mmCIF file of C-alpha atoms in Angstrom:
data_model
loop_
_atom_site.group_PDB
_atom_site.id
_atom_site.type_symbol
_atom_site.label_atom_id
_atom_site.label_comp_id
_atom_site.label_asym_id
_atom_site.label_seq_id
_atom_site.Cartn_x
_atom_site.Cartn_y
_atom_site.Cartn_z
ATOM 1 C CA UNK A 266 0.000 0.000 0.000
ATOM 2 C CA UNK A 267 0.763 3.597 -0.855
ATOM 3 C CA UNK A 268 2.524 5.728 1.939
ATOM 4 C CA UNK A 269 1.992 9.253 3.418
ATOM 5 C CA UNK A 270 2.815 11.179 6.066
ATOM 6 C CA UNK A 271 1.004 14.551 7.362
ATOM 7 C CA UNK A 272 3.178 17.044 9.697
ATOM 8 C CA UNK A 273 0.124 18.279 11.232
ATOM 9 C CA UNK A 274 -2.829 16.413 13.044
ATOM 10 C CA UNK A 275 -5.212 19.664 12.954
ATOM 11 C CA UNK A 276 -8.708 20.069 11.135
ATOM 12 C CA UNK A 277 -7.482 20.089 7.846
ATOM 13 C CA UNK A 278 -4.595 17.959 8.089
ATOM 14 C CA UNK A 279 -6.923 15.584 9.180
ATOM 15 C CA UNK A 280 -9.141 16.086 6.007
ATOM 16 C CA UNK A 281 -6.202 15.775 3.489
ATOM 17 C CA UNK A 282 -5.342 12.301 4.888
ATOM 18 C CA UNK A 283 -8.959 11.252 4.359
ATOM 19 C CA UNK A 284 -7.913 12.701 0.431
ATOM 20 C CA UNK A 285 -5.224 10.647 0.827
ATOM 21 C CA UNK A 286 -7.148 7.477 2.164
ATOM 22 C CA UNK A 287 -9.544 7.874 -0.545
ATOM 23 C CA UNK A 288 -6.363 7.940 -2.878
ATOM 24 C CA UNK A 289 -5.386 4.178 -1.992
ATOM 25 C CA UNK A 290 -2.453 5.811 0.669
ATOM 26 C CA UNK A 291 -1.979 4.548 4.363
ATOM 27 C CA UNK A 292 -1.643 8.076 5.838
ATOM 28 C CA UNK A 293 0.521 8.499 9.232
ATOM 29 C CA UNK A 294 -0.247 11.822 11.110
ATOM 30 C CA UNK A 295 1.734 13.168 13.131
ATOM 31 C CA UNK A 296 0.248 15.343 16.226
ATOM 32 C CA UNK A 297 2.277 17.057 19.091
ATOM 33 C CA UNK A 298 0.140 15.901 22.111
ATOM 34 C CA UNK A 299 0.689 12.090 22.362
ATOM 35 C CA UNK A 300 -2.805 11.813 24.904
ATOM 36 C CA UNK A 301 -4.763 13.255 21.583
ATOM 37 C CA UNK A 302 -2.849 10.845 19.379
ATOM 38 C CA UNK A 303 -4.344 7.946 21.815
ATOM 39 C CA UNK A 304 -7.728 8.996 21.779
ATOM 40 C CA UNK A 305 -7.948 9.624 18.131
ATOM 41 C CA UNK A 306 -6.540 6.033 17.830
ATOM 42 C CA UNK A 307 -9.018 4.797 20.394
ATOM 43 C CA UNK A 308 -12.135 6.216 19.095
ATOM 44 C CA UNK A 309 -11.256 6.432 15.291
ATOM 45 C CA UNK A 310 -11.745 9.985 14.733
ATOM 46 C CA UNK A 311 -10.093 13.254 15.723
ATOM 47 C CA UNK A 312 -11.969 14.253 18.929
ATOM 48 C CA UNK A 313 -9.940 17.862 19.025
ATOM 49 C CA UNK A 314 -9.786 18.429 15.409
ATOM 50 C CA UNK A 315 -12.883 17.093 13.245
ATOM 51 C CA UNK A 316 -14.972 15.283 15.825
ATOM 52 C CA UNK A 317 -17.480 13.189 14.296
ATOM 53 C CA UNK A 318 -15.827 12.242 11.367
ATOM 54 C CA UNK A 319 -14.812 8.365 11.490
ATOM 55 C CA UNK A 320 -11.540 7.395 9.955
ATOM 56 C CA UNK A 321 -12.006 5.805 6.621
ATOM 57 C CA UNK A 322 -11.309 1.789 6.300
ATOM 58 C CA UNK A 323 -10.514 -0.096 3.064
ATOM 59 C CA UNK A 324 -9.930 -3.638 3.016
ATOM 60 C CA UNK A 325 -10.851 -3.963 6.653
ATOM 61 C CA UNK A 326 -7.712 -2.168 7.466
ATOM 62 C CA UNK A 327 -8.290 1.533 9.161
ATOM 63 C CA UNK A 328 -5.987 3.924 6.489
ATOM 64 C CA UNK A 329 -5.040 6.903 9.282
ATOM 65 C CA UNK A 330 -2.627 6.312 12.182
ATOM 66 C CA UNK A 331 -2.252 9.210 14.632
ATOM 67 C CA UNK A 332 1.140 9.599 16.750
ATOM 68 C CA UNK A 333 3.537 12.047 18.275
ATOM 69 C CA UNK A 334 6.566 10.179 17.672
ATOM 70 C CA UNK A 335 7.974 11.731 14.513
ATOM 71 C CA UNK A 336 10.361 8.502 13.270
ATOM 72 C CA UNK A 337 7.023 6.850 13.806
ATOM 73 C CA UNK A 338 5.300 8.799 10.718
ATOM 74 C CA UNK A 339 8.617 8.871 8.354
ATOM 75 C CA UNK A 340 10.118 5.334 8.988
ATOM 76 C CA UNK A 341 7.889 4.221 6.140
ATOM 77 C CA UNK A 342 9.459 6.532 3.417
ATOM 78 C CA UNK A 343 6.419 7.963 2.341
ATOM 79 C CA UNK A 344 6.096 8.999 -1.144
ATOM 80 C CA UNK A 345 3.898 12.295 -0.278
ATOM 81 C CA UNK A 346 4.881 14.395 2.705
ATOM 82 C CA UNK A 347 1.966 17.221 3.566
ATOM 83 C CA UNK A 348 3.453 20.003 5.802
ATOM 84 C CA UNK A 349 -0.187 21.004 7.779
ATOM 85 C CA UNK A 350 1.231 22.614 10.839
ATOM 86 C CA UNK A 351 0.149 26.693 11.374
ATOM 87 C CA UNK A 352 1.865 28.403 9.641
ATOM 88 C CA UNK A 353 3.605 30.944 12.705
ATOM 89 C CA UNK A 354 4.916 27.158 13.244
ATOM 90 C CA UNK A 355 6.150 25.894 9.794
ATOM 91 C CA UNK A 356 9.827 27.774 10.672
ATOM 92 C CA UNK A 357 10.627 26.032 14.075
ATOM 93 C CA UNK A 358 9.083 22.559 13.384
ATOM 94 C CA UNK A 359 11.294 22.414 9.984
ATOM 95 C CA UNK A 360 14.833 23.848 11.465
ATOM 96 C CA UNK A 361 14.657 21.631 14.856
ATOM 97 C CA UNK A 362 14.157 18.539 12.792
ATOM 98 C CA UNK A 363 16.369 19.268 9.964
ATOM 99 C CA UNK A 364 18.422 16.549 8.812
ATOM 100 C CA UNK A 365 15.081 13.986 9.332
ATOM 101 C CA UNK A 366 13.252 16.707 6.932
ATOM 102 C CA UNK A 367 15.782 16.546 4.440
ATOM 103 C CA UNK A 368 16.072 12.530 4.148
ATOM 104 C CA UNK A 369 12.674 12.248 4.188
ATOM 105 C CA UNK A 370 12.164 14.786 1.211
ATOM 106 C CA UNK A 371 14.799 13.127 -0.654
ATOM 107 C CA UNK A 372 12.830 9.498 -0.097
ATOM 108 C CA UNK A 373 9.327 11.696 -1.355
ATOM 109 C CA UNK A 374 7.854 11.989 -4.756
ATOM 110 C CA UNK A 375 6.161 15.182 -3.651
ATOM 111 C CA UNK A 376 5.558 17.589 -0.360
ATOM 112 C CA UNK A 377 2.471 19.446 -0.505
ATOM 113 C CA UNK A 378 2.574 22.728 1.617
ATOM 114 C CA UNK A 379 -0.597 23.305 3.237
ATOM 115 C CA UNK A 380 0.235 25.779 5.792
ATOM 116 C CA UNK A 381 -1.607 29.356 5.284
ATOM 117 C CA UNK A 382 -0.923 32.344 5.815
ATOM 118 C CA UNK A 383 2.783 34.938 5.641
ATOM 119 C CA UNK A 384 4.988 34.804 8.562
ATOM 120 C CA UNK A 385 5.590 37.763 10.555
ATOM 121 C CA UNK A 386 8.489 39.624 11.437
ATOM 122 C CA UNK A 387 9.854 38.325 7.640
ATOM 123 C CA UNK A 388 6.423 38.855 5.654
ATOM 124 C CA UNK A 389 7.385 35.531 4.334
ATOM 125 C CA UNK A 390 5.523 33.335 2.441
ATOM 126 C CA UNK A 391 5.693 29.009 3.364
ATOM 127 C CA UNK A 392 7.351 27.891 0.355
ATOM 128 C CA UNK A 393 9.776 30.908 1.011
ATOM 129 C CA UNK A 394 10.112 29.631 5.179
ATOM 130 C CA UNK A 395 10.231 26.031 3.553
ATOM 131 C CA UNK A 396 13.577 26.717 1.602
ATOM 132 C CA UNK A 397 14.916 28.390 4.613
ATOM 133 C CA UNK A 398 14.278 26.053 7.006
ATOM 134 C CA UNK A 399 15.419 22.581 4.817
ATOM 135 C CA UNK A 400 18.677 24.592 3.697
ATOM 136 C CA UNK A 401 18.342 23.004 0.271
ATOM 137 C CA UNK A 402 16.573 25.421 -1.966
ATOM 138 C CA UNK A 403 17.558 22.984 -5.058
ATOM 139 C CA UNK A 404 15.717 20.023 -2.985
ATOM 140 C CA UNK A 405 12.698 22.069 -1.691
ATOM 141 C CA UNK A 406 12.548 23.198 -5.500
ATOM 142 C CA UNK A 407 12.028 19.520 -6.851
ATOM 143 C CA UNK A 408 9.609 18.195 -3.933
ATOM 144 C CA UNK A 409 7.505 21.188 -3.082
ATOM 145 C CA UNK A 410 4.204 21.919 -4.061
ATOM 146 C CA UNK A 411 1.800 24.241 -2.375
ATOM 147 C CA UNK A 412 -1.914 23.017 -2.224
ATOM 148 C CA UNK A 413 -5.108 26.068 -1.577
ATOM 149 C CA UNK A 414 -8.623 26.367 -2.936
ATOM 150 C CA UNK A 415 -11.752 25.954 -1.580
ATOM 151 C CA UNK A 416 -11.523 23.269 0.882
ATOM 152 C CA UNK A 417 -13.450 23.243 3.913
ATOM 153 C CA UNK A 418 -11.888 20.263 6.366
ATOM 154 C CA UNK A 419 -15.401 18.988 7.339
ATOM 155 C CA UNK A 420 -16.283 18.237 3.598
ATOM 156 C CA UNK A 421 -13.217 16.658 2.763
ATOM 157 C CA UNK A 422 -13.991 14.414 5.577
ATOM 158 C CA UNK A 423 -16.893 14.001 3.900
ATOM 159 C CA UNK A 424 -15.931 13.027 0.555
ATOM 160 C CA UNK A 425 -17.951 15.872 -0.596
ATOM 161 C CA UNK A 426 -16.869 16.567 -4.599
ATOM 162 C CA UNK A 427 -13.635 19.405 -3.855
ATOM 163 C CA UNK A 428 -11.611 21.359 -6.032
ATOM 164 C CA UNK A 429 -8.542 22.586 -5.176
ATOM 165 C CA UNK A 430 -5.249 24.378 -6.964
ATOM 166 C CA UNK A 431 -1.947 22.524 -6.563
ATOM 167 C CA UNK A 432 1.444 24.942 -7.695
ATOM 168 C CA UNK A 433 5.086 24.133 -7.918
ATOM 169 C CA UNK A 434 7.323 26.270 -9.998
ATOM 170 C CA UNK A 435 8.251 22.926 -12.224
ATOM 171 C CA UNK A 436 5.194 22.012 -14.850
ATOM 172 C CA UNK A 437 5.856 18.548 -14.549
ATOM 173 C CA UNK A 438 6.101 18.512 -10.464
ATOM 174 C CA UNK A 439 2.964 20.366 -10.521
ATOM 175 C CA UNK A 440 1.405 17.616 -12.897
ATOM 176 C CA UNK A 441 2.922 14.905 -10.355
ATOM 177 C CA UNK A 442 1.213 16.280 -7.848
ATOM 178 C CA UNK A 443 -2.128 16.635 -9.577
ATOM 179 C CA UNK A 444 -2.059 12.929 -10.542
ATOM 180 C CA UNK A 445 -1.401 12.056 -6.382
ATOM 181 C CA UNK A 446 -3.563 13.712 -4.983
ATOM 182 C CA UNK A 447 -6.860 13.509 -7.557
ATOM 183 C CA UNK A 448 -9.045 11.083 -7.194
ATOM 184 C CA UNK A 449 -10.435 8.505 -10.254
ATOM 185 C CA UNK A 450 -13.622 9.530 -9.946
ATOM 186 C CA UNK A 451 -12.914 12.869 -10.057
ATOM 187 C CA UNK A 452 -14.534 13.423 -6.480
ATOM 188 C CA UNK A 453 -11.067 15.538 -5.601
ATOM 189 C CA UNK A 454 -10.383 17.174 -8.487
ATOM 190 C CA UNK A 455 -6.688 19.254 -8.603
ATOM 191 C CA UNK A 456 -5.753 21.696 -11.034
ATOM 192 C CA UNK A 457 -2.184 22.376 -11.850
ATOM 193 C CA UNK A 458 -0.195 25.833 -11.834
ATOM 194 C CA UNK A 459 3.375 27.593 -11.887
ATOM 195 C CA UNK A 460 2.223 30.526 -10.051
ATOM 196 C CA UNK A 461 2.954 30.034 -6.580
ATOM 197 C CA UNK A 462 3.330 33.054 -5.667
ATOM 198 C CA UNK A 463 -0.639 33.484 -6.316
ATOM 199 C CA UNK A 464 -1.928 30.725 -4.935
ATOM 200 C CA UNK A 465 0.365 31.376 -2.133
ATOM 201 C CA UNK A 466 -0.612 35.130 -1.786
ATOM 202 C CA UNK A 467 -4.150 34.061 -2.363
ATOM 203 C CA UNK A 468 -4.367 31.544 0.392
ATOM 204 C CA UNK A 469 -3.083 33.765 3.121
ATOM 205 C CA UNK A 470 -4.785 37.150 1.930
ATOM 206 C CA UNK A 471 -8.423 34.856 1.997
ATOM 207 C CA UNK A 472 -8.602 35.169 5.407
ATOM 208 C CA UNK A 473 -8.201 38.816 6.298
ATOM 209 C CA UNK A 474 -10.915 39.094 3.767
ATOM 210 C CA UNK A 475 -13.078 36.555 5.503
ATOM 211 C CA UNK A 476 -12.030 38.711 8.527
ATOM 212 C CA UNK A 477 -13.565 41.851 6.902
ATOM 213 C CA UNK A 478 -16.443 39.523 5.456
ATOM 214 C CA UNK A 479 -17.379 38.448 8.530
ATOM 215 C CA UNK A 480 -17.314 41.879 9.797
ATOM 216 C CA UNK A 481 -20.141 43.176 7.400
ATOM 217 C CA UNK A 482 -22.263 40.126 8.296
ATOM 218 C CA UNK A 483 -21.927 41.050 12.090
ATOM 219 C CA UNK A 484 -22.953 44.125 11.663
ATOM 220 C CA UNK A 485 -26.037 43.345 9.524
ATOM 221 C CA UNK A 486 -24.712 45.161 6.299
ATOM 222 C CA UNK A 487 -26.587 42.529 4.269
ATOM 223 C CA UNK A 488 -25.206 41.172 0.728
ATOM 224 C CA UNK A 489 -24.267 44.075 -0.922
ATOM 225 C CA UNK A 490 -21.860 45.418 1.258
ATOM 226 C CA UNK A 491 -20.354 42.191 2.138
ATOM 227 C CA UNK A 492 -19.587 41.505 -1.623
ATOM 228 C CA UNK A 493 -17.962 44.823 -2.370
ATOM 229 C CA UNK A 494 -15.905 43.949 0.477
ATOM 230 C CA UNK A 495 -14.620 40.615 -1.056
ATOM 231 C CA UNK A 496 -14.214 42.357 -4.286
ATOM 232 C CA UNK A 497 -12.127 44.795 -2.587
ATOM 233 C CA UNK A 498 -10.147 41.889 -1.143
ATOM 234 C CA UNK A 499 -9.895 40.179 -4.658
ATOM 235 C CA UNK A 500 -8.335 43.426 -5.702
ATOM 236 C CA UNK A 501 -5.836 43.616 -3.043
ATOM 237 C CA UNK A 502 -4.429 39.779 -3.157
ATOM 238 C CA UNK A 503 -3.428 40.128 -7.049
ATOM 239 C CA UNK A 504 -2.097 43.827 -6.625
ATOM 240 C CA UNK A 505 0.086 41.724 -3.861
ATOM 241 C CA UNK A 506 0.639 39.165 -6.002
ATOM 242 C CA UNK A 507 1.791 41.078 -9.227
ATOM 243 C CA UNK A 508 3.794 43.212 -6.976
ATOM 244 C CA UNK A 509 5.916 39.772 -5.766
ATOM 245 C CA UNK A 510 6.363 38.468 -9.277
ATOM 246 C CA UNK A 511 3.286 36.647 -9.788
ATOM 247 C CA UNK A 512 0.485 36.862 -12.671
ATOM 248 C CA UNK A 513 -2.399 39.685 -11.606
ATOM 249 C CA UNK A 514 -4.705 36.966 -12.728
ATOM 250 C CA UNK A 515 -3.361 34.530 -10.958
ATOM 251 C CA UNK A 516 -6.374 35.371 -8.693
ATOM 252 C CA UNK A 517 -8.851 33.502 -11.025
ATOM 253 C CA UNK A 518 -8.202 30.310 -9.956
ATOM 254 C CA UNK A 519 -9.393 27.703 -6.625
ATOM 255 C CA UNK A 520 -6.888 29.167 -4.980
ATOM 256 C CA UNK A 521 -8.139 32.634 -5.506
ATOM 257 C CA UNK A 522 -11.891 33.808 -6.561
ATOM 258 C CA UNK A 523 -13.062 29.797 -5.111
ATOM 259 C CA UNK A 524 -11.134 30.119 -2.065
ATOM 260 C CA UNK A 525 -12.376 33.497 -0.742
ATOM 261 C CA UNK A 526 -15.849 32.919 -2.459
ATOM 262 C CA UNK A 527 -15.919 30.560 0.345
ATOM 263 C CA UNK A 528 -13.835 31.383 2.932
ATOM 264 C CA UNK A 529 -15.667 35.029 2.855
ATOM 265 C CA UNK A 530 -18.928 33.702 3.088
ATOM 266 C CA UNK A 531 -19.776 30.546 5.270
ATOM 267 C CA UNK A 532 -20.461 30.639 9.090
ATOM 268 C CA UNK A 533 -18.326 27.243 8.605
ATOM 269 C CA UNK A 534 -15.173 29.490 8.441
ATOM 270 C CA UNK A 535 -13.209 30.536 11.566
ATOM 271 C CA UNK A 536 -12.157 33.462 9.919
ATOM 272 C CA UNK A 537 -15.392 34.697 8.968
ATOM 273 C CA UNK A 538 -16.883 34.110 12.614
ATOM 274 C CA UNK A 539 -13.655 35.862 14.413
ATOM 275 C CA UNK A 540 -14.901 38.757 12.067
ATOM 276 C CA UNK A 541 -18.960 38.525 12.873
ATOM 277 C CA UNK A 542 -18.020 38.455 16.914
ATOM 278 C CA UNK A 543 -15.716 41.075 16.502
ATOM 279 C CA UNK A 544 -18.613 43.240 14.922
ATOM 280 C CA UNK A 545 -20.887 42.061 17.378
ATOM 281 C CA UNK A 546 -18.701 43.466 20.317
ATOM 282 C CA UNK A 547 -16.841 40.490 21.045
ATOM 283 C CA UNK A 548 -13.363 41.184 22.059
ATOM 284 C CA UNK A 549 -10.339 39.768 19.935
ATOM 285 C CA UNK A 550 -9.252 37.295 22.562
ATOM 286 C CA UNK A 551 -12.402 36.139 23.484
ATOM 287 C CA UNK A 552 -13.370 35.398 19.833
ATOM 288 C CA UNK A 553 -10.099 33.314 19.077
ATOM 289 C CA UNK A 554 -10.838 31.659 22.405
ATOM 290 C CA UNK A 555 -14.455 30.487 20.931
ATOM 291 C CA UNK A 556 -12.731 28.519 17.770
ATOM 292 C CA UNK A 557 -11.178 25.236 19.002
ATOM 293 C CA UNK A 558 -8.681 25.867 16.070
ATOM 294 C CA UNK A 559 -6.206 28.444 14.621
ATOM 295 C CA UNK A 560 -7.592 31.517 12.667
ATOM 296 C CA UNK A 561 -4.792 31.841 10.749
ATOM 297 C CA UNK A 562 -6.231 35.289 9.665
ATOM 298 C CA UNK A 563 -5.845 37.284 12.477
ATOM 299 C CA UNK A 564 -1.645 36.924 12.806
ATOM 300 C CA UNK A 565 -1.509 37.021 8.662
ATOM 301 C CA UNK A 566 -3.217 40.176 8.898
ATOM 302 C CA UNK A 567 -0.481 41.750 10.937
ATOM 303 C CA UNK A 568 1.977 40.172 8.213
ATOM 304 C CA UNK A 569 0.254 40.911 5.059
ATOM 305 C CA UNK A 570 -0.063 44.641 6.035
ATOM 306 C CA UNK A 571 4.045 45.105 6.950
ATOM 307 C CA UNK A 572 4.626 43.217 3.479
ATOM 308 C CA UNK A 573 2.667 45.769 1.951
ATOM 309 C CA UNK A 574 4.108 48.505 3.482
ATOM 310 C CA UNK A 575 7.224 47.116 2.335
ATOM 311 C CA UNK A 576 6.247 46.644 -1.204
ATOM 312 C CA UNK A 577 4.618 50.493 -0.853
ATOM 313 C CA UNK A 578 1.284 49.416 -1.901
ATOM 314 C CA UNK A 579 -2.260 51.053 -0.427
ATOM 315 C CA UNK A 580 -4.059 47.348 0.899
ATOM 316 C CA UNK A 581 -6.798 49.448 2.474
ATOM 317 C CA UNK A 582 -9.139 46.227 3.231
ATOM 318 C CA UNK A 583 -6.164 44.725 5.108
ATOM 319 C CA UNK A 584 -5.245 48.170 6.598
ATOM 320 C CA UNK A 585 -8.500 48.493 7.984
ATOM 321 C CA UNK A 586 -8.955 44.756 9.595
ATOM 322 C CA UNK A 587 -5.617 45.530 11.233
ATOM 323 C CA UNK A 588 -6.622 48.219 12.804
ATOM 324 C CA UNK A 589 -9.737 46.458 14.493
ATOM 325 C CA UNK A 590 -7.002 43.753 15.758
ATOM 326 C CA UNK A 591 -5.276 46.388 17.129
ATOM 327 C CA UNK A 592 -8.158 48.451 18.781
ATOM 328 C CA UNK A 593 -7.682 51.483 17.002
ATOM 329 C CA UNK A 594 -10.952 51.534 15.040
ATOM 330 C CA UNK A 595 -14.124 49.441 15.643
ATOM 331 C CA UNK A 596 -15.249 47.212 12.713
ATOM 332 C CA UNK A 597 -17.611 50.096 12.123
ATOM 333 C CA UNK A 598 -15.464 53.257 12.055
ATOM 334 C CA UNK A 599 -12.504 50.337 9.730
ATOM 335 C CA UNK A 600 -15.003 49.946 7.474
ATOM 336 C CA UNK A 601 -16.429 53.588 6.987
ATOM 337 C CA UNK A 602 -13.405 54.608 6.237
ATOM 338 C CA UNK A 603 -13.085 51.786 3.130
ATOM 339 C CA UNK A 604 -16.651 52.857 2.314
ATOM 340 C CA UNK A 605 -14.947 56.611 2.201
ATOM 341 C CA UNK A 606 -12.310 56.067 -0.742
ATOM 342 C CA UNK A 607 -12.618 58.094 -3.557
ATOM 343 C CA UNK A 608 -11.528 55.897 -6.280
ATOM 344 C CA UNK A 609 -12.299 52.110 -6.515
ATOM 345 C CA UNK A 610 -9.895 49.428 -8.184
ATOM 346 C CA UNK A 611 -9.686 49.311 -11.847
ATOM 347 C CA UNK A 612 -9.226 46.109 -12.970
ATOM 348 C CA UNK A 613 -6.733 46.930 -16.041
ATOM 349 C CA UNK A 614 -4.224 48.516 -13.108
#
């Protein structure tokens, strides 16, 4: 049987091993608390991840193995490596396992970047901290692919029909990569790209929007408003992503328009809900405390807004979301002041 290994034992790297289950892999995860590991194991799902979702079994044999003990996941040489940790996270995890990192790269046909979001401090983006962190630019460069599109964890779980955008700057990686992680039947479907710096830009930017999404819905702005706000947002994540080197419609892909189409307007998202509380009077710590997972929006806002600074761009969507984080504005004074602009986006900029 096929072998994978996730670096991550969260929501969604819990849904991509069920992609990879449904794939013909036997997926090890690998999850820092070893007590979680034992009672996922024990009750066949991930009680502090995606309760309620049983593990998949084929051929009477379960297909997802939980465990804290790293050698554990990689002593199998798996052939796809999915790096799911947050992404504030991906830097450390990488540098203080090094050398195991590296031989198990070399062993893999592909490693699929899942982690979302820009690091701060360096306004870097994962495939960026990736290469960093392995010390091997030229072996990151022929493993690494990054994955984004509109993939809620619960429907993976699900085997609900998914779409998602898989990029590598090689063609014929990218095509690898497609081929692993698609399905026959076409349930998973994966498209294939060169511009990772879109789908990367994309991914992280999606959930300040669904920040600023959610926002809008909290305060009972209805439809209108909330979809001038994610066109806004479209706006901003290519003029970021041009800016870096990557195609301004690059944002017409999963990863861009289907990722924030969803992200930025489901009650199912985490980043949309920090947003609605936050409108609704809810205090910033209190409203992370209510999701039993990461936002990965709310420290990627911080880190998309100093990258833009540093690229001297006017990300006024962003701009304004930060300053709810920080307490400077309320969500209703942040988004006045977008409402205020005097000149919207043209899209031949």
């Amino acid at each position: 049987m096929k072998k994978a290994t996730v670096f991550g034992g969260g929501a969604f790297g819990t849904a991509l091993a069920f992609m990879l289950a449904k794939n013909g892999f036997a997926v090890s995860l690998w999850h820092p608390n070893q007590a979680e590991c034992d009672a996922a194991n024990a009750a066949g799902e991930n009680l502090h991840g995606l309760k309620g979702a049983k593990f998949p079994e084929f051929g009477g044999r379960r297909a997802l193995h939980f465990s804290s003990d790293l050698e554990t996941c990689i002593s199998n040489a798996p052939e796809v490596v999915i790096f799911a940790v947050p992404m504030q996270r991906l830097r450390k995890f990488v540098v203080d396992r090094r050398d195991r990192m590296c031989a198990t790269l070399q062993s893999a046909k592909i490693a699929v970047i899942a982690c979302k979001g820009i690091e701060k401090g360096t306004s870097k983006l994962a495939y960026t901290v990736l290469e960093e962190a392995v010390g091997d630019v030229g072996l990151v460069r022929a493993r690494a692919v990054v994955i984004a599109g509109p993939t809620f964890a619960r429907e993976l779980a699900e085997f609900k029909p998914t779409s998602f955008t898989v990029a590598a700057h090689d063609a014929t990686l990218a095509r690898t990569a497609q081929r692993l992680l698609s399905t026959a039947d076409g349930q998973f479907r994966g498209y294939a790209s060169t511009d990772v710096i879109a789908v990367e830009v994309a991914s992280a930017v999606k959930n300040v929007v669904a920040i600023a999404a959610g926002m809008v819905d909290g305060m009972g702005y209805g439809r209108n408003a909330r979809a001038a706000v994610i066109t806004q947002g479209l706006y901003e994540i290519a003029l970021v992503s041009r800016t870096m080197g990557g195609v301004f419609g690059g944002v017409l892909t999963m990863a861009g328009v289907g990722d924030v189409m969803l992200t930025a307007s489901s009650k199912l998202s985490r980043n949309f809900q920090v947003g609605r509380e936050l409108a609704q009077g809810v205090d910033l710590k209190a409203a992370k405390k209510n999701r039993n997972a990461v936002s990965e929006g709310v420290p990627t806002c911080e880190a998309v807004v100093q990258l833009g600074r540093k690229l001297g761009l006017t990300l006024p969507l962003c701009e304004a979301v930060y300053s709810v984080l920080k307490v400077e504005k309320t969500p209703q004074q942040a988004l006045a002041a977008i409402r205020g602009l005097d000149s919207a986006p043209l899209c031949d900029e």
